Short mmCIF file of C-alpha atoms in Angstrom, two decimals:
data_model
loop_
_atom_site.label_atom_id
_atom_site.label_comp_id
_atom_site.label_asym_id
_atom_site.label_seq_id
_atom_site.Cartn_x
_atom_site.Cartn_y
_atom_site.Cartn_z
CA UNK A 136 -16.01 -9.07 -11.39
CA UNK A 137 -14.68 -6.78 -14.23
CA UNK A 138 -12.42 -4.87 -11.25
CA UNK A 139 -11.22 -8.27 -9.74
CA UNK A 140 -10.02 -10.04 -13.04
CA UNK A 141 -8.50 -5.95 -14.20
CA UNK A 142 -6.42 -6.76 -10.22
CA UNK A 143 -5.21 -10.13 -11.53
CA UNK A 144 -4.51 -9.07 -14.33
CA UNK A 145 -2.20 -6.12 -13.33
CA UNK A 146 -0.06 -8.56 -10.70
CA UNK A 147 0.81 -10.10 -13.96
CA UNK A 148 2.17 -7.14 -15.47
CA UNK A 149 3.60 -5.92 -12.36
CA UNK A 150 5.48 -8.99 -12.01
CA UNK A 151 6.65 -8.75 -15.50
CA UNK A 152 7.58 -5.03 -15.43
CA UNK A 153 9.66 -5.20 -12.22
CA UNK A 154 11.61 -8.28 -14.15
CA UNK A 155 12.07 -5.76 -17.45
CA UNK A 156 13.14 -3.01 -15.28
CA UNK A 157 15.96 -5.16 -13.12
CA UNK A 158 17.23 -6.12 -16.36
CA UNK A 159 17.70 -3.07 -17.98
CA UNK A 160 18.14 -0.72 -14.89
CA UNK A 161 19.55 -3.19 -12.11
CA UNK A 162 18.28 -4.24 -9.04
CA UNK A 163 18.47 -0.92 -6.87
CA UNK A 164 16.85 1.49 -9.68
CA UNK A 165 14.52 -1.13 -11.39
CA UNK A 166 12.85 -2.74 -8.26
CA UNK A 167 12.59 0.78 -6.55
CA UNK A 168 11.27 2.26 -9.77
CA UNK A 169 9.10 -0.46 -11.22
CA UNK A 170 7.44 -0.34 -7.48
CA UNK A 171 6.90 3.22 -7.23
CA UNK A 172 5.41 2.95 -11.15
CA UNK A 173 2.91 0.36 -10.30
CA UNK A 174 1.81 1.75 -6.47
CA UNK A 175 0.19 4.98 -9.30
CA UNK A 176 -2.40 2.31 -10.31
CA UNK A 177 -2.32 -0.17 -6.97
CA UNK A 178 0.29 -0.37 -4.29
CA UNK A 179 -1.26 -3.07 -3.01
CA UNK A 180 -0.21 -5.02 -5.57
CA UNK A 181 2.91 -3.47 -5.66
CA UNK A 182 3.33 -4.86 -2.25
CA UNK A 183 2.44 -8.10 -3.12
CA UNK A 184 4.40 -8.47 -5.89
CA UNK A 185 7.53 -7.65 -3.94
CA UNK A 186 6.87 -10.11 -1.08
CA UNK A 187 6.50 -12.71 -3.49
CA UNK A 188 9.80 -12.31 -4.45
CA UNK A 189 11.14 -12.32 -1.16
CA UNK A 190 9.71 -16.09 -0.92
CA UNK A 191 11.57 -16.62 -4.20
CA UNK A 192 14.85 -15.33 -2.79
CA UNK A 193 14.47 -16.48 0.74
CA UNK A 194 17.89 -18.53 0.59
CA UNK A 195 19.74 -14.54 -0.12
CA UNK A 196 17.38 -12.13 1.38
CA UNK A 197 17.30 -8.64 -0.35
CA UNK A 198 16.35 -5.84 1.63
CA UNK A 199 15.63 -3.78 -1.67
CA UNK A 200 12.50 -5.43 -2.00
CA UNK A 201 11.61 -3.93 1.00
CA UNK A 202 13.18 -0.52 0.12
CA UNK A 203 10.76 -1.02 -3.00
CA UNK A 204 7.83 -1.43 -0.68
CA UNK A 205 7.97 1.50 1.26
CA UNK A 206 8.71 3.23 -1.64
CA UNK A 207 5.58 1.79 -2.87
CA UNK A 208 4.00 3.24 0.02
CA UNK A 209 5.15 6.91 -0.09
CA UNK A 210 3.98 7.22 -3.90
CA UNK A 211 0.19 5.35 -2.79
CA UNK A 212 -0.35 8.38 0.15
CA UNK A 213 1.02 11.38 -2.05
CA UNK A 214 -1.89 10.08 -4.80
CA UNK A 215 -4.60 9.65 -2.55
CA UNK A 216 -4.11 12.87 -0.90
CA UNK A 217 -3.70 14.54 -4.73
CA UNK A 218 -7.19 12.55 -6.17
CA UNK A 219 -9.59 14.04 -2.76
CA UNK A 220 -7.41 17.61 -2.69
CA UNK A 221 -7.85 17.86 -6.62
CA UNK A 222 -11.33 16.81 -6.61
CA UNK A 223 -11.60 19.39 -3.50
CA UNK A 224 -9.11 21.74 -2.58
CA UNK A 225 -10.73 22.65 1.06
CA UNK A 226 -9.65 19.27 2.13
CA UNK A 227 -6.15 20.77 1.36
CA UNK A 228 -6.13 22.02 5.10
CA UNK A 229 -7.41 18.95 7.16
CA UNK A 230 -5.15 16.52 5.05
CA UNK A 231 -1.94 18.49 5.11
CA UNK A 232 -0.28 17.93 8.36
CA UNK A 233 -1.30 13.89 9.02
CA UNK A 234 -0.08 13.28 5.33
CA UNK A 235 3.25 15.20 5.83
CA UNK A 236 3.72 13.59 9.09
CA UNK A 237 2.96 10.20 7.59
CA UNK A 238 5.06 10.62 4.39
CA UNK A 239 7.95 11.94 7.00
CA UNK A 240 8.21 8.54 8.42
CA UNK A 241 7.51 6.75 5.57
CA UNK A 242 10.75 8.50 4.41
CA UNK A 243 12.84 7.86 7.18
CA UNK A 244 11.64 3.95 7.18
CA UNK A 245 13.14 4.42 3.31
CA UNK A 246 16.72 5.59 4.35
CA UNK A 247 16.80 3.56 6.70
CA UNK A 248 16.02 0.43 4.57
CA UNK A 249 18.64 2.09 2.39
CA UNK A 250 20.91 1.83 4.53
CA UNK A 251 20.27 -1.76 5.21
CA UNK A 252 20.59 -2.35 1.68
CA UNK A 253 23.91 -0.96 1.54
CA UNK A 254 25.70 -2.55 4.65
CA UNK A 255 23.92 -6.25 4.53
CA UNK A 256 25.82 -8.28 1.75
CA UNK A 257 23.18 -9.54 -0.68
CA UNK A 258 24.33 -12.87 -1.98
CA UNK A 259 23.48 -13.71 -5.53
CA UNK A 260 21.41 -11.16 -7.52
CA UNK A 261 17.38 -11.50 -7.29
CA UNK A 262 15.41 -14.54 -8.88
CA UNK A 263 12.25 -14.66 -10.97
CA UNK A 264 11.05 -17.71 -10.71
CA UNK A 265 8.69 -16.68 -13.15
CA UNK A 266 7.29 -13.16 -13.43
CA UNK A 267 4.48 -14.18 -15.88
CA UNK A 268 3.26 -16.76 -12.57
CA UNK A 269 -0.61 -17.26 -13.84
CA UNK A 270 -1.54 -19.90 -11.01
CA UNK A 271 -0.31 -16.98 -8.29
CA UNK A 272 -2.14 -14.47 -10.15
CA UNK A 273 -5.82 -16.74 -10.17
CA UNK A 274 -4.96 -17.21 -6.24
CA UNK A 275 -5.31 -13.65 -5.60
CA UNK A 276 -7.51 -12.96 -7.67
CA UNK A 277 -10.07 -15.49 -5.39
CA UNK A 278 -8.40 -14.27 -2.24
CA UNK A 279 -9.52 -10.67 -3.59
CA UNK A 280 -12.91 -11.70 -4.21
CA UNK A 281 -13.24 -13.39 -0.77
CA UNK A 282 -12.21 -10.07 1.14
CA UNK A 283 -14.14 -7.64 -1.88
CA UNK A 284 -17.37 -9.64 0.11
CA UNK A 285 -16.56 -9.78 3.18
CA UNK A 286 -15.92 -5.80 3.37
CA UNK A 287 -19.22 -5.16 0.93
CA UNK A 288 -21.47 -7.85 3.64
CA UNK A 289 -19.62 -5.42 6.56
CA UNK A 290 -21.22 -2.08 5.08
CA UNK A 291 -24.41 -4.07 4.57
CA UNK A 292 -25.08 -4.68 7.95
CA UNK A 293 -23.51 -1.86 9.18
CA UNK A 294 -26.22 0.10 7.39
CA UNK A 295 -25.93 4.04 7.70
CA UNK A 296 -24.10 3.93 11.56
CA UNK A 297 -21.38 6.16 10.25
CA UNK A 298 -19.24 7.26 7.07
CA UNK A 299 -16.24 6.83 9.25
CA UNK A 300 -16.73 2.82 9.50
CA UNK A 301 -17.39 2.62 6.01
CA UNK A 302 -14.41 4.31 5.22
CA UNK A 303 -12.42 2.48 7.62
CA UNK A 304 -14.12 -1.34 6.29
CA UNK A 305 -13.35 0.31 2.15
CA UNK A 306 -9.72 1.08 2.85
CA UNK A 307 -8.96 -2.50 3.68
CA UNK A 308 -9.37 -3.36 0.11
CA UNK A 309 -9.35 -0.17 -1.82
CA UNK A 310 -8.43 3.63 -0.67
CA UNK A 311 -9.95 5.37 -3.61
CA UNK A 312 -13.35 4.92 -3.58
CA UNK A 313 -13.49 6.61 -0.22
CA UNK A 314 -10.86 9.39 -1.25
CA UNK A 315 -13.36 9.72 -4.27
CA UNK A 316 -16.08 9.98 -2.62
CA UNK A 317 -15.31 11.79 0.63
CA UNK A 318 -13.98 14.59 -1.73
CA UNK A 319 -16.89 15.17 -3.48
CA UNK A 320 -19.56 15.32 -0.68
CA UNK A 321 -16.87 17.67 1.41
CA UNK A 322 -18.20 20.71 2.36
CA UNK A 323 -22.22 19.31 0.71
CA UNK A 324 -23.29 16.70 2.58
CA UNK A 325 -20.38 16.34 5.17
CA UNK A 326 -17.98 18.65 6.73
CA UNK A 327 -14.47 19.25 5.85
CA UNK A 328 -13.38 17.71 8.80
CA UNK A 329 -15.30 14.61 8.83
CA UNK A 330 -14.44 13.96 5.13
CA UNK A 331 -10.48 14.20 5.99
CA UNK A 332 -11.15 11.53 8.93
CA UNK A 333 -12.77 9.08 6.52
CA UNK A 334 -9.63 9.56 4.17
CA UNK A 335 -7.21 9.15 6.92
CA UNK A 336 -9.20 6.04 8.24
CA UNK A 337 -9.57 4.38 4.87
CA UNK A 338 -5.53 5.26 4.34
CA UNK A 339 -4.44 4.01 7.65
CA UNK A 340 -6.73 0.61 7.11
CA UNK A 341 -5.05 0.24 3.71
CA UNK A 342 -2.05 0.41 5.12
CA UNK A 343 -2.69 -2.01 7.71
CA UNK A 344 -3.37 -4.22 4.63
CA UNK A 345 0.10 -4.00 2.95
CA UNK A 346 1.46 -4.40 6.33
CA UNK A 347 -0.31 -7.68 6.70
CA UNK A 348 0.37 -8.84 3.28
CA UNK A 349 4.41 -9.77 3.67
CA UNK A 350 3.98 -10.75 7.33
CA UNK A 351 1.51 -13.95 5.62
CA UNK A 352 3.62 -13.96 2.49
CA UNK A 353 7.05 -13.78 3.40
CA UNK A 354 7.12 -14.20 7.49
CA UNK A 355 8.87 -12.31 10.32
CA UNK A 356 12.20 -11.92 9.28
CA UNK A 357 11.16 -10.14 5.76
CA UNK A 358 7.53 -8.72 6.84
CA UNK A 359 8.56 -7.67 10.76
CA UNK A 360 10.81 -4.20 9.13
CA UNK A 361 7.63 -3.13 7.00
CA UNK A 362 4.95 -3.93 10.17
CA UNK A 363 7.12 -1.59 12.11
CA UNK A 364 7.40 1.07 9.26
CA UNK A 365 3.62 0.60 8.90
CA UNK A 366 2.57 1.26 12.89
CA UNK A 367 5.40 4.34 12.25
CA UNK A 368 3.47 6.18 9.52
CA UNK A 369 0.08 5.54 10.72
CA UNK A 370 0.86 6.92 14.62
CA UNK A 371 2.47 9.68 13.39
CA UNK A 372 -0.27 10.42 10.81
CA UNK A 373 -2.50 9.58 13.48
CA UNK A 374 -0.62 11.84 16.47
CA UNK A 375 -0.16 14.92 13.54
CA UNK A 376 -4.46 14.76 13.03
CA UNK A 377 -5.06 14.68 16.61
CA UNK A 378 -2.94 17.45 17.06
CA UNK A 379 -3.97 20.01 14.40
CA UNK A 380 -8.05 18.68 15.57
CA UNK A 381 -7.86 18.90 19.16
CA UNK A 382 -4.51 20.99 20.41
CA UNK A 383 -2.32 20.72 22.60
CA UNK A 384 -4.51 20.13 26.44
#
């Protein structure tokens, strides 16, 4: 309970950061910014925070908001890959290559959404309807406790079948207990290897989250860029593993 009102609580000031920082930096360098500020503590929310938006501004669309995503994005795999190589540095070599390859299209998706920014006239600047929104912020919050049960009745029943479902049933609501937790039992209790997977798989199923989250939010037209950007990082992440585990046949 303490972690799901700390969630809600942080949307708020989210919300109200990425207002401060439009103000006093503009849209480009305060949405990007304020995004890539927040995704150090939850990207997730990041994420959601940006969609929201889009709903608010769905008469001018502004592809910076989903510019700030992404960016969002890029920071949330660079810090789970520094918490588990920090707490461990032999998962430096099993990480290195999916994460690189993942973060590579993660960047292109950026200048690419860049570039959409720049050649789609924006209409109007963005609109907070109100960045301090407490009704949104209690939604979540029960939304977040719905799925915090679901995934904790999932690893319930799915007993001790495999730290690689866990992983993959954590990431969908939170990457860093896994990252945590895979780090310290590398090398002890699990091998090198296997503790990499289970950080992959927890990263790719968080992603899969965010990915999900503007699609419901926003629809199509705003969500359809990121869902593509999403499948991008995660097959290349995916391909680069599969590559450095198994070679080239």
């Amino acid at each position: 309970p303490h972690e799901l009102w700390l969630m809600t609580v942080l949307i708020a000031v989210l919300s109200f950061t990425g207002y401060a920082a439009v103000r006093l930096m503009g849209e480009a360098r305060g949405l990007v910014l304020s995004a890539m500020a927040g995704a150090l503590v939850s990207s997730t929310t990041g994420t959601l925070v940006n969609a929201r938006l889009s709903v608010e501004n769905r008469e001018h669309p502004n592809p910076l908001l989903g510019l700030a995503i992404c960016a969002a994005w890029i920071v949330s795999v660079t810090r789970m890959t520094a918490i588990a190589v920090t707490l461990n540095p032999v998962l430096l070599q099993p990480l290195a290559l999916p994460v690189l390859a993942a973060l590579a299209a993660l960047g292109g998706a950026s200048l690419v959404l860049h570039k959409f920014a720049d050649h789609e006239k924006v209409v109007g600047s963005i609109k907070f309807d109100n960045p301090l929104d407490i009704a949104f912020v209690l939604k979540f919050g029960l939304l977040l406790s719905v799925v915090s049960v679901a995934a904790k009745l999932a690893n319930d029943y799915s007993g001790h079948e495999g730290f690689l479902g866990i992983a993959g049933l954590s990431g969908f609501v939170d990457v860093d207990p896994i990252a945590v937790s895979a780090a310290r039992s590398a090398g002890r209790t699990i091998a090198p290897n296997t503790a990499a997977e289970g950080i992959l798989l927890a990263g790719a199923a968080n992603l899969v989250t965010k990915m999900v989250l503007p699609l419901v939010i926003s629809g199509w037209r705003f969500g359809g860029r990121l869902l593509f950007t999403g499948i991008a990082a995660i097959a290349a992440g995916g391909g680069a593993w599969y590559l450095a585990a198994y070679g080239v046949r």
